[in-house]
DNA sequence: TTGTTCCAGCTTTTT
DNA sequence: GCTGGAACAA
């Protein structure tokens, strides 16, 4: 067997991790140190050299993307298909266990997974049936509460009632929510993990089976595991020392959603025979970038301790740009990207990273204005779109009549004359008799108390669903989807919706049919599920990319969080200001501040060749002009690594040359960048930028007293000093 | 039922 | 200051 291809591409530390005998192992892998490579090669090693059958290996990741990549790379390395290998997300694997052992997990065979949007809707509805004012009980807060409890493994019945009225009410909602999910056969994301944990904990024969089956368990991004995920891993590997985890305490940036960095420390206590291997050689960035990143992260306390190094050279200095305001910041970045492209760089090798999504707009506008293609990450995903969720809700209801969340979603979409009144009655019956809305509809019709119109409308809806189920029975999956999309009236609804929005929705529905056609049922069809249920689960568990892979070469815009795991030759880290990064909400809490610092570390280590840091002296935020101080993280970088960009020279534009026709107004040519002017109301200032021409010509002025403002030249009545 | 107005909220995100 | 959602009027 060809072992060389597995171990040859590895450095010493990596090889040590890959070829170690089976034991508990903690691989502390710094940014860009070949973390995924170690996992992939470790698994390949076990199959090819240790002779473990592929089905006895489990590998868990956080995202579908990571799981997919890992499977692909293993198959590539071994040159065989690795279907029997269990690689998936925590939620995906948990779901698989629950499907296989639905009865032991006390779930109906037809249970459906709901995503966080569905969950929020369920909670909102619950609040109204409980007669709780959702202004006083914000649904999002309750959702957060419920998920946080579940992430800690706490069911409503385990919660200790404190005297606190607020907490008691939250608990009451939690309890009601659990009942509703039970009745509707709905399982939310956190529930998947909690149920799977309970399944193993309470069924010794199931646990024993999987403990024996999985001879090796691997975990990626271990620093991001939460309490219940780690508890689940411990059950699976109890007493067997076969847990292999890879992570980086310095890259833990999801504490706010329940990730427990402490799990890394607990690991060392729980598996006393473990071995720790540090991967510190970096294959991504220049020496300068690493030095700066190391210096920043060194300000955190309680680290495991790691220092990245590289064999590559020092590289260029880190550039620091001080912008007047966010417009100027965006302008500068876009100019630099243009220069990069002119020198032969790819746009897709350039990334603009920011702390908050709201920051993207300035950059988008400037990129748009210069005709530079770009892609913004994040935003609505395919399966999150309203029209898609509506179509899926029809399919769900066909599969499971008791799915109240879907029932509510589509009972009057498209409108079919079933109003709030009928719905209210249904809810009351459902609540009083503890039955589903579907069953309540039948009960209500039997009472024969409704008006003919309402009766007809309701009967029409029930009949529609029944008819659809009947007709769908013998059809292929994609034909079922097609049938629903057409017969439900959704296509008709969106076709007549005005503006181009409706057209897009119709296209998305067609895309859904297409997705069903391409759906790879074989991939995971060992579960006892029908094809339709598989597809619906797929829709919940993999919300799909926000846009289909666009092969156009474009500039990448994303938050620092979504940049984790990626790398770019040219990186702009923008908005490096106190209050923005670190964010205002984090500065008072040492723990949260350290998480912000890790985020900064993550951002900087994305850069391969060139790193630009930017901050502004003035920024419009929530409609207010603010004058932020430079981020403290900037001061944590040794000054000798930084090159301050002297800006005006590089940014000035030949405005008067390019726009000779702007001459209609008297002031042609008298405004240059840096020109000192005076305004009747704002006083004295300096011209920063000039835009537009003729009556639209505007100048940006930094006033001594009132700060930076844009003024229409035609009305400003400026006096040149 | 739809279009309009009003009002709160405003880090980060995957599953 | 903008956006999305909910309340309200026609």
XYZ file of C-alpha atoms (C1' of nucleotides) in Angstrom:
746
model
C 0.000 0.000 0.000
C 1.155 3.452 -0.795
C 1.831 5.083 2.510
C 4.151 7.752 1.225
C 1.351 9.857 -0.211
C -0.164 10.005 3.274
C 2.899 10.995 5.260
C 5.207 12.662 2.765
C 3.419 16.006 2.563
C 3.544 16.431 6.344
C 5.939 18.240 8.643
C 7.215 16.589 11.799
C 4.480 17.726 14.141
C 1.768 16.894 11.643
C 3.250 13.469 11.029
C 3.438 12.789 14.720
C -0.271 13.512 15.060
C -1.250 11.515 12.000
C 0.700 8.373 12.828
C 0.165 8.307 16.600
C -1.294 5.077 17.994
C -4.946 5.219 18.964
C -5.304 7.392 22.030
C -6.946 10.575 23.150
C -5.283 13.373 21.252
C -5.494 17.127 21.336
C -4.015 18.828 18.307
C -3.621 22.529 18.914
C -3.496 23.831 15.405
C -2.723 27.479 14.827
C -4.163 29.432 11.946
C -2.849 28.198 8.611
C -0.907 25.322 10.157
C -2.602 22.534 8.230
C -5.416 21.595 10.596
C -7.672 20.011 8.023
C -4.728 18.281 6.444
C -3.947 16.550 9.727
C -7.532 15.344 10.117
C -7.744 14.107 6.564
C -4.413 12.333 6.669
C -5.119 10.886 10.101
C -8.289 9.254 8.845
C -6.577 8.026 5.695
C -3.787 6.602 7.824
C -6.194 4.684 9.993
C -7.961 3.164 7.041
C -4.948 2.365 4.962
C -2.272 1.547 7.500
C -4.120 0.601 10.679
C -6.634 -1.273 8.575
C -9.734 0.129 10.228
C -12.855 -0.282 8.131
C -14.212 3.052 6.979
C -17.533 2.535 8.754
C -15.808 2.389 12.116
C -14.648 5.979 11.825
C -16.636 9.035 12.833
C -15.646 12.606 12.023
C -17.649 15.584 13.232
C -17.539 19.161 11.982
C -19.603 22.294 12.493
C -20.524 23.172 8.956
C -21.662 21.152 6.002
C -19.000 22.859 3.974
C -16.227 21.557 6.194
C -17.737 18.061 6.198
C -17.994 18.024 2.450
C -14.468 19.247 1.990
C -13.082 16.670 4.354
C -14.872 13.801 2.661
C -13.673 14.982 -0.726
C -10.088 15.209 0.385
C -10.112 11.793 2.000
C -11.578 10.216 -1.106
C -8.971 11.972 -3.147
C -6.135 10.769 -0.994
C -7.328 7.166 -0.795
C -8.647 7.155 -4.304
C -11.783 5.316 -3.226
C -15.263 6.437 -2.388
C -15.757 6.768 1.342
C -19.534 6.406 1.640
C -19.465 4.278 4.712
C -17.374 6.809 6.586
C -19.476 8.807 8.978
C -18.525 12.421 8.342
C -20.989 15.142 9.138
C -21.985 18.040 11.280
C -22.983 17.563 14.898
C -26.554 18.212 13.880
C -26.392 15.952 10.858
C -25.010 13.017 12.840
C -27.444 13.589 15.699
C -30.278 13.593 13.212
C -29.086 10.344 11.738
C -29.056 8.697 15.138
C -32.534 9.942 15.897
C -33.909 8.617 12.615
C -32.426 5.228 13.203
C -33.705 5.038 16.734
C -36.763 7.251 16.631
C -38.761 5.005 18.939
C -36.045 4.836 21.579
C -35.612 8.587 21.320
C -39.366 8.887 21.911
C -39.953 10.613 18.618
C -42.540 9.818 15.962
C -41.154 8.285 12.782
C -42.344 11.293 10.870
C -40.588 13.918 12.972
C -39.395 16.949 11.067
C -36.526 19.302 11.720
C -37.317 22.979 11.969
C -34.783 25.716 11.472
C -34.432 28.783 13.662
C -36.888 30.790 11.590
C -39.533 28.121 12.033
C -38.727 28.012 15.702
C -39.221 31.731 16.070
C -42.611 31.555 14.398
C -43.690 28.752 16.669
C -42.675 30.784 19.684
C -44.499 33.879 18.477
C -47.654 31.907 17.997
C -47.238 30.299 21.351
C -46.993 33.688 23.008
C -50.245 34.796 21.494
C -52.082 31.648 22.609
C -50.675 32.164 26.076
C -51.889 35.747 25.941
C -48.465 37.164 26.535
C -47.591 40.547 25.167
C -44.671 40.066 22.809
C -43.421 43.556 23.541
C -42.849 42.511 27.118
C -41.713 39.034 26.164
C -39.607 39.451 23.052
C -39.829 36.204 21.053
C -36.148 36.357 20.200
C -35.213 36.525 23.829
C -37.364 33.518 24.607
C -35.891 31.624 21.708
C -32.456 32.457 23.005
C -33.429 31.310 26.498
C -34.819 27.990 25.313
C -31.837 27.241 23.109
C -29.386 28.224 25.813
C -31.078 25.807 28.227
C -31.010 22.998 25.702
C -27.377 23.682 24.863
C -26.621 23.106 28.505
C -28.667 19.926 28.512
C -31.436 21.397 30.638
C -35.072 20.507 30.006
C -37.900 22.592 31.399
C -38.536 19.996 34.073
C -34.946 20.295 35.257
C -35.063 24.030 35.723
C -35.164 25.149 39.275
C -37.986 27.565 39.876
C -36.594 30.654 41.436
C -38.737 33.295 43.036
C -38.111 35.474 40.027
C -41.401 36.081 38.216
C -39.625 36.745 34.974
C -37.763 33.481 35.066
C -40.934 31.600 36.020
C -42.711 32.968 32.993
C -39.837 32.065 30.690
C -39.987 28.555 32.069
C -43.717 28.361 31.484
C -43.170 29.246 27.848
C -40.346 26.739 27.588
C -42.638 24.038 28.959
C -45.461 24.957 26.596
C -43.012 25.025 23.728
C -41.799 21.531 24.525
C -45.376 20.270 24.556
C -46.180 21.903 21.269
C -43.129 20.426 19.574
C -43.978 17.038 20.982
C -47.501 17.251 19.631
C -46.424 18.465 16.202
C -43.497 16.133 15.797
C -41.100 19.059 15.447
C -37.480 19.094 16.465
C -35.387 22.263 16.550
C -31.622 22.391 16.122
C -30.732 22.382 19.792
C -33.220 19.568 20.339
C -31.388 17.387 17.823
C -28.294 17.512 19.976
C -30.094 17.167 23.282
C -32.239 14.233 22.092
C -29.270 12.441 20.638
C -27.494 12.823 23.940
C -30.481 11.495 25.864
C -30.858 8.636 23.400
C -27.352 7.417 24.124
C -27.536 8.160 27.811
C -30.819 6.367 28.445
C -30.412 3.381 26.145
C -27.366 1.371 27.171
C -27.708 -1.071 24.277
C -27.750 1.756 21.734
C -24.780 3.384 23.385
C -22.839 0.144 23.512
C -23.530 -0.452 19.856
C -22.081 2.862 18.767
C -19.217 2.745 21.196
C -18.170 -0.497 19.614
C -18.831 0.632 16.115
C -16.837 3.853 16.265
C -13.273 2.861 16.936
C -12.085 6.399 16.256
C -13.920 9.670 16.783
C -12.537 12.895 15.277
C -13.658 16.425 15.938
C -12.840 19.542 13.975
C -12.881 23.061 15.537
C -13.124 21.565 18.994
C -12.937 24.988 20.640
C -16.400 25.701 19.258
C -18.179 22.779 20.907
C -20.856 23.564 23.453
C -21.715 21.677 26.612
C -24.126 19.179 25.101
C -21.916 18.457 22.111
C -18.987 17.660 24.334
C -21.149 15.549 26.644
C -22.285 13.586 23.600
C -18.693 13.029 22.483
C -17.759 11.839 25.925
C -20.566 9.293 25.986
C -19.473 7.898 22.650
C -15.848 7.580 23.681
C -16.366 6.740 27.333
C -13.504 4.663 28.690
C -11.952 4.142 25.293
C -9.505 6.999 24.872
C -10.292 7.205 21.173
C -11.221 10.864 20.816
C -9.050 12.852 18.441
C -9.773 16.558 18.537
C -8.326 19.430 16.576
C -8.787 23.018 17.599
C -7.276 26.366 18.458
C -8.135 28.169 21.662
C -6.949 31.390 20.039
C -9.598 31.109 17.360
C -12.587 30.586 19.635
C -14.990 33.277 18.501
C -18.375 31.732 19.166
C -18.584 31.985 22.929
C -21.651 34.173 22.532
C -23.571 31.272 21.071
C -22.681 28.773 23.699
C -19.276 27.485 22.622
C -17.193 26.516 25.629
C -13.523 27.128 25.205
C -13.186 25.372 28.557
C -13.922 22.084 26.824
C -10.303 22.098 25.719
C -9.171 22.233 29.330
C -11.765 19.688 30.453
C -10.605 17.358 27.739
C -7.234 17.136 29.408
C -8.822 16.207 32.706
C -11.315 13.734 31.270
C -8.739 11.910 29.167
C -5.690 11.717 31.399
C -3.814 9.580 28.873
C -4.120 12.161 26.186
C -1.308 13.571 24.129
C -1.043 17.206 23.055
C 0.545 18.203 19.782
C 0.979 21.797 18.747
C 1.091 22.830 15.131
C 2.807 26.181 14.975
C 4.394 26.308 11.575
C 2.263 28.494 9.369
C 2.036 27.989 5.630
C -0.069 30.981 4.795
C 1.154 34.381 5.883
C 4.327 36.439 5.819
C 6.568 36.732 8.853
C 5.442 40.289 9.454
C 1.772 39.399 9.555
C 2.422 36.507 11.933
C 4.551 38.654 14.214
C 1.796 41.224 14.454
C -0.851 38.571 15.090
C 1.284 36.872 17.736
C 1.778 40.188 19.489
C -1.918 40.918 19.581
C -3.014 37.541 20.877
C -0.280 37.614 23.519
C -2.419 40.159 25.374
C -4.968 37.475 26.204
C -4.771 35.549 29.453
C -5.185 31.848 30.054
C -4.039 30.726 26.650
C -2.683 27.269 25.978
C 0.238 29.128 24.468
C 1.269 28.936 20.863
C 3.411 31.010 18.611
C 3.130 30.912 14.858
C 6.230 30.972 12.715
C 6.996 30.599 9.047
C 9.817 29.712 6.766
C 8.600 32.329 4.327
C 10.253 35.740 4.447
C 9.254 38.870 6.298
C 7.174 40.193 3.429
C 5.778 43.674 3.242
C 4.894 45.830 6.185
C 1.335 46.059 7.337
C -0.308 49.207 6.004
C -2.346 51.446 8.234
C -4.700 53.990 6.758
C -6.423 56.717 8.695
C -9.561 57.781 6.862
C -11.517 60.956 7.454
C -14.791 59.121 7.419
C -16.334 55.888 6.225
C -16.715 57.224 2.683
C -13.057 57.950 2.489
C -12.253 54.557 3.977
C -14.289 52.795 1.303
C -12.797 54.962 -1.398
C -9.285 54.153 -0.285
C -9.901 50.413 -0.151
C -11.516 50.320 -3.556
C -8.678 52.347 -5.070
C -6.179 49.914 -3.620
C -8.077 46.967 -5.029
C -8.115 48.633 -8.428
C -4.366 49.069 -8.219
C -3.991 45.420 -7.197
C -6.021 44.318 -10.199
C -4.046 46.610 -12.500
C -0.883 44.940 -11.333
C -2.329 41.632 -12.379
C -3.957 40.518 -9.110
C -7.228 38.625 -9.033
C -10.209 40.348 -7.474
C -11.111 37.096 -5.749
C -7.792 37.207 -3.910
C -8.855 40.451 -2.215
C -11.130 40.477 0.810
C -12.723 43.265 2.808
C -13.376 42.102 6.355
C -15.554 43.977 8.823
C -16.990 43.518 12.269
C -20.655 44.174 11.518
C -22.711 43.530 8.409
C -23.932 47.108 8.310
C -20.442 48.200 7.337
C -20.639 46.507 3.957
C -22.830 49.143 2.354
C -20.220 51.841 1.907
C -17.941 49.395 0.193
C -20.672 48.017 -1.994
C -21.578 51.486 -3.185
C -18.031 52.387 -4.067
C -17.430 49.043 -5.753
C -20.621 49.423 -7.702
C -19.692 52.941 -8.749
C -16.369 51.762 -10.114
C -17.921 48.739 -11.790
C -15.886 46.285 -9.740
C -17.572 42.885 -9.377
C -17.954 41.816 -5.751
C -19.659 39.242 -3.632
C -21.092 39.780 -0.179
C -21.206 36.710 2.037
C -24.021 36.110 4.458
C -27.548 37.218 3.897
C -30.538 35.176 2.864
C -29.854 31.597 1.963
C -31.768 29.658 -0.587
C -33.859 27.522 1.745
C -34.541 30.534 3.967
C -36.443 32.439 1.335
C -40.114 32.920 2.078
C -41.334 31.423 -1.190
C -39.188 28.337 -0.709
C -40.334 27.896 2.869
C -43.927 28.173 1.745
C -43.496 25.455 -0.838
C -41.697 23.258 1.670
C -44.476 23.806 4.190
C -46.975 22.253 1.736
C -44.706 19.269 1.343
C -44.302 18.972 5.070
C -47.964 19.095 5.765
C -48.511 16.403 3.173
C -45.950 14.277 4.928
C -47.157 15.014 8.428
C -50.626 16.481 9.012
C -49.768 17.351 12.588
C -47.028 19.783 11.625
C -48.650 22.891 13.075
C -45.855 25.224 12.088
C -46.340 24.393 8.427
C -50.104 24.406 8.774
C -50.116 27.965 10.048
C -47.676 29.086 7.447
C -49.730 28.067 4.449
C -53.339 27.865 5.559
C -53.893 31.245 3.971
C -50.966 31.476 1.586
C -51.967 32.191 -1.060
C -55.055 33.822 0.387
C -58.068 31.590 0.285
C -60.421 33.423 2.581
C -59.429 31.873 5.859
C -59.091 34.801 8.200
C -57.806 35.474 11.649
C -61.138 34.547 13.197
C -61.203 30.996 11.892
C -57.561 30.564 12.782
C -58.192 31.753 16.328
C -60.952 29.231 16.785
C -58.675 26.502 15.504
C -55.969 27.471 17.929
C -58.347 27.433 20.856
C -59.651 23.978 19.972
C -56.136 22.707 19.427
C -54.993 24.057 22.754
C -57.992 22.875 24.768
C -57.991 19.375 23.363
C -54.236 19.076 22.912
C -54.582 18.177 19.284
C -52.970 19.452 16.130
C -54.449 22.237 14.059
C -55.292 19.756 11.359
C -57.322 17.673 13.795
C -58.830 20.856 15.183
C -60.006 21.802 11.699
C -61.928 18.575 11.389
C -63.391 19.074 14.848
C -64.421 22.599 13.998
C -66.106 21.530 10.797
C -68.008 18.860 12.680
C -69.460 21.499 14.969
C -71.142 23.005 11.902
C -71.229 26.421 13.497
C -69.294 28.378 10.910
C -70.648 30.449 8.067
C -70.882 28.739 4.723
C -68.095 30.858 3.349
C -65.634 30.055 6.092
C -66.620 26.405 5.962
C -65.999 26.235 2.254
C -62.662 27.924 2.562
C -61.473 25.549 5.266
C -62.794 22.476 3.502
C -61.095 23.717 0.355
C -57.764 23.875 2.118
C -58.031 20.451 3.690
C -59.127 18.975 0.388
C -56.221 20.623 -1.390
C -53.703 19.009 0.915
C -55.437 15.630 0.679
C -55.593 15.848 -3.099
C -51.957 16.802 -3.334
C -50.915 13.891 -1.142
C -52.984 11.510 -3.227
C -51.672 12.715 -6.535
C -48.106 12.844 -5.310
C -48.052 9.257 -4.157
C -46.708 7.615 -7.281
C -44.594 10.515 -8.483
C -40.870 11.065 -8.507
C -39.552 13.480 -5.925
C -39.097 16.370 -8.304
C -42.539 15.762 -9.781
C -44.011 15.994 -6.320
C -42.320 19.313 -5.767
C -43.439 20.513 -9.156
C -47.003 19.431 -8.465
C -47.080 21.292 -5.166
C -45.516 24.439 -6.514
C -48.084 24.629 -9.300
C -51.253 23.332 -7.666
C -50.806 25.182 -4.400
C -51.252 28.414 -6.286
C -47.859 29.735 -5.207
C -46.630 30.204 -8.761
C -49.822 32.019 -9.659
C -49.473 34.186 -6.575
C -45.947 35.298 -7.364
C -46.540 35.655 -11.072
C -49.016 38.423 -10.498
C -46.933 40.088 -7.828
C -45.764 43.358 -9.240
C -42.241 44.537 -9.783
C -39.458 42.153 -10.618
C -39.501 40.621 -7.135
C -42.258 38.203 -8.079
C -40.395 36.977 -11.083
C -37.402 36.158 -8.966
C -39.589 34.179 -6.590
C -41.026 32.145 -9.421
C -37.513 31.439 -10.583
C -36.570 30.317 -7.102
C -39.502 27.923 -7.010
C -38.368 26.496 -10.314
C -34.916 26.194 -8.840
C -36.445 24.213 -5.983
C -37.891 21.716 -8.450
C -34.464 21.536 -9.979
C -32.840 20.968 -6.615
C -35.236 18.095 -6.030
C -34.271 16.619 -9.359
C -30.593 16.745 -8.458
C -31.120 15.555 -4.903
C -28.793 12.706 -4.216
C -31.022 10.287 -2.396
C -28.477 7.500 -2.383
C -25.928 9.400 -0.413
C -27.622 8.870 2.916
C -30.475 6.595 2.200
C -29.755 3.962 4.788
C -32.108 5.766 7.158
C -35.660 4.515 7.245
C -37.083 7.579 5.544
C -38.921 8.269 2.362
C -37.328 10.350 -0.287
C -39.541 13.327 0.414
C -38.692 13.344 4.112
C -35.023 13.096 3.252
C -35.346 16.085 1.011
C -37.183 18.121 3.627
C -34.541 17.313 6.194
C -31.862 18.284 3.769
C -33.598 21.636 3.344
C -33.555 22.278 7.096
C -30.112 21.002 7.863
C -28.353 22.513 4.893
C -29.771 25.902 4.285
C -27.805 26.098 1.063
C -25.450 28.750 -0.115
C -26.807 32.236 -0.429
C -25.996 32.290 -4.073
C -25.045 29.634 -6.533
C -21.330 29.504 -7.040
C -20.534 32.347 -9.275
C -17.317 31.818 -11.113
C -16.906 35.458 -11.892
C -13.756 36.904 -10.406
C -15.012 39.174 -7.630
C -13.895 40.977 -4.519
C -14.942 39.175 -1.335
C -16.854 41.060 1.369
C -17.676 39.393 4.665
C -17.705 39.676 8.422
C -14.703 38.591 10.408
C -16.718 35.680 11.723
C -17.485 34.283 8.316
C -13.876 34.700 7.234
C -12.701 32.041 9.653
C -11.074 29.188 7.806
C -10.524 31.193 4.624
C -7.429 32.877 3.249
C -6.760 35.721 0.821
C -3.649 37.237 -0.645
C -4.826 40.769 0.056
C -6.873 41.562 3.149
C -8.432 44.814 4.324
C -9.470 44.874 7.944
C -11.692 47.923 8.138
C -13.382 49.888 10.899
C -10.608 49.336 13.438
C -12.197 51.677 15.952
C -13.103 51.533 19.595
C -16.800 50.845 19.898
C -16.952 49.099 16.568
C -14.060 46.703 16.904
C -13.886 45.888 19.729
C -17.621 46.376 19.773
C -19.131 48.644 22.383
C -20.937 45.767 24.054
C -17.697 43.923 24.676
C -15.369 46.530 26.092
C -16.585 46.337 29.673
C -16.233 42.612 30.028
C -12.751 41.120 30.102
C -13.903 37.790 28.717
C -15.775 39.276 25.819
C -12.947 41.647 25.066
C -10.612 38.692 24.767
C -13.011 37.113 22.321
C -12.885 40.302 20.248
C -9.137 40.094 20.346
C -9.249 36.540 19.077
C -11.501 37.783 16.316
C -8.847 40.318 15.411
C -6.268 37.545 15.415
C -8.469 35.461 13.142
C -8.913 38.402 10.782
C -5.234 39.231 10.506
C -4.168 35.648 9.952
C -6.440 35.431 6.897
C -3.905 37.501 4.968
C -1.279 35.729 2.920
C 0.720 38.600 1.424
C -0.613 42.030 2.234
C -2.631 43.280 5.142
C -4.261 46.708 5.343
C -5.747 48.045 8.534
C -8.114 51.006 8.354
C -9.908 53.226 10.793
C -11.779 56.487 10.454
C -11.662 59.729 12.387
C -15.335 60.255 11.904
C -18.108 57.760 11.225
C -21.847 57.997 10.817
C -23.372 55.381 13.019
C -27.115 55.018 13.606
C -27.638 58.430 12.124
C -25.132 60.096 14.393
C -21.757 61.464 13.602
C -19.236 59.781 15.871
C -15.557 60.463 16.371
C -14.158 57.115 17.368
C -10.727 56.486 18.783
C -8.466 54.030 16.964
C -8.920 50.460 18.112
C -6.778 49.353 21.034
C -5.722 46.400 18.907
C -3.767 48.764 16.667
C -1.613 49.750 19.619
C -0.881 46.099 20.309
C 1.018 45.763 17.043
C 4.722 46.664 17.223
C 5.060 49.997 15.395
C 8.022 48.822 13.343
C 5.738 46.368 11.530
C 3.448 49.140 10.395
C 3.677 51.473 7.479
C 1.361 54.456 7.719
C -0.171 55.333 4.418
C 0.126 59.050 3.697
C -3.088 59.476 1.982
C -3.854 62.695 0.183
C -1.123 62.184 -2.370
C -2.400 58.765 -3.310
C -6.067 59.554 -3.234
C -6.386 62.929 -4.895
C -8.359 62.884 -8.115
C -7.962 65.177 -11.113
C -11.452 66.498 -10.622
C -11.168 69.765 -12.470
C -9.377 68.152 -15.382
C -11.876 65.355 -15.789
C -14.880 67.620 -15.446
C -14.173 70.802 -17.343
C -17.896 71.248 -17.934
C -18.544 71.687 -14.250
C -17.862 75.265 -15.060
C -21.449 76.421 -14.888
C -20.834 77.642 -11.400
C -18.556 80.463 -10.593
C -16.101 78.483 -8.569
C -14.478 76.363 -11.244
C -11.049 75.245 -10.297
C -10.953 77.101 -7.038
C -11.679 73.940 -5.082
C -8.822 71.586 -4.749
C -8.322 68.871 -2.213
C -6.867 70.497 0.843
C -8.288 73.913 -0.049
C -9.212 75.934 3.004
C -12.712 77.372 2.842
C -15.206 79.140 5.067
C -18.956 78.557 5.409
C -21.435 81.013 6.859
C -22.841 78.565 9.394
C -20.158 75.884 9.858
C -17.133 78.142 9.895
C -13.712 77.227 8.635
C -12.739 73.880 7.091
C -10.696 71.934 4.574
C -11.926 70.311 1.342
C -11.536 66.540 1.462
C -13.338 65.259 -1.593
C -15.207 66.502 -4.636
C -17.890 64.491 -6.401
C -20.298 64.960 -9.289
C -20.495 67.842 -11.659
C -22.659 70.826 -12.520
C -25.608 71.317 -10.199
C -24.879 67.922 -8.654
C -21.354 68.799 -7.658
C -20.690 68.176 -3.994
C -17.703 68.777 -1.819
C -16.757 67.111 1.393
C -15.339 69.439 3.977
C -13.780 68.771 7.317
C -14.941 71.704 9.456
C -12.959 72.642 12.489
C -16.034 73.021 14.635
C -18.659 70.642 13.262
C -16.566 67.953 11.627
C -16.903 66.386 8.211
C -19.870 67.295 6.024
C -20.928 66.887 2.421
C -22.282 70.087 0.881
C -23.930 70.792 -2.453
C -21.640 73.303 -4.086
C -24.561 75.134 -5.672
C -26.017 76.052 -2.275
C -23.017 76.085 -0.010
C -21.851 79.599 -0.794
C -18.339 78.850 0.207
C -15.685 81.416 0.572
C -12.172 80.462 -0.490
C -9.556 81.396 2.072
C -56.761 42.687 1.713
C -53.711 45.873 0.602
C -51.061 49.727 1.014
C -49.334 53.014 4.230
C -47.455 54.697 8.349
C -45.310 54.152 12.531
C -41.998 52.423 15.620
C -38.337 49.844 17.715
C -33.875 48.364 17.275
C -29.220 48.256 15.859
C -22.792 42.714 16.768
C -21.190 38.356 15.369
C -24.006 32.800 12.800
C -24.490 27.618 11.907
C -27.233 24.045 12.263
C -30.647 57.026 9.569
C -32.268 52.895 7.769
C -34.809 48.710 7.884
C -38.197 45.320 8.824
C -42.237 44.207 11.074
C -46.575 45.298 12.963
C -50.562 48.139 13.436
C -53.813 50.696 11.094
C -56.858 52.817 7.614
C -59.409 52.576 3.250
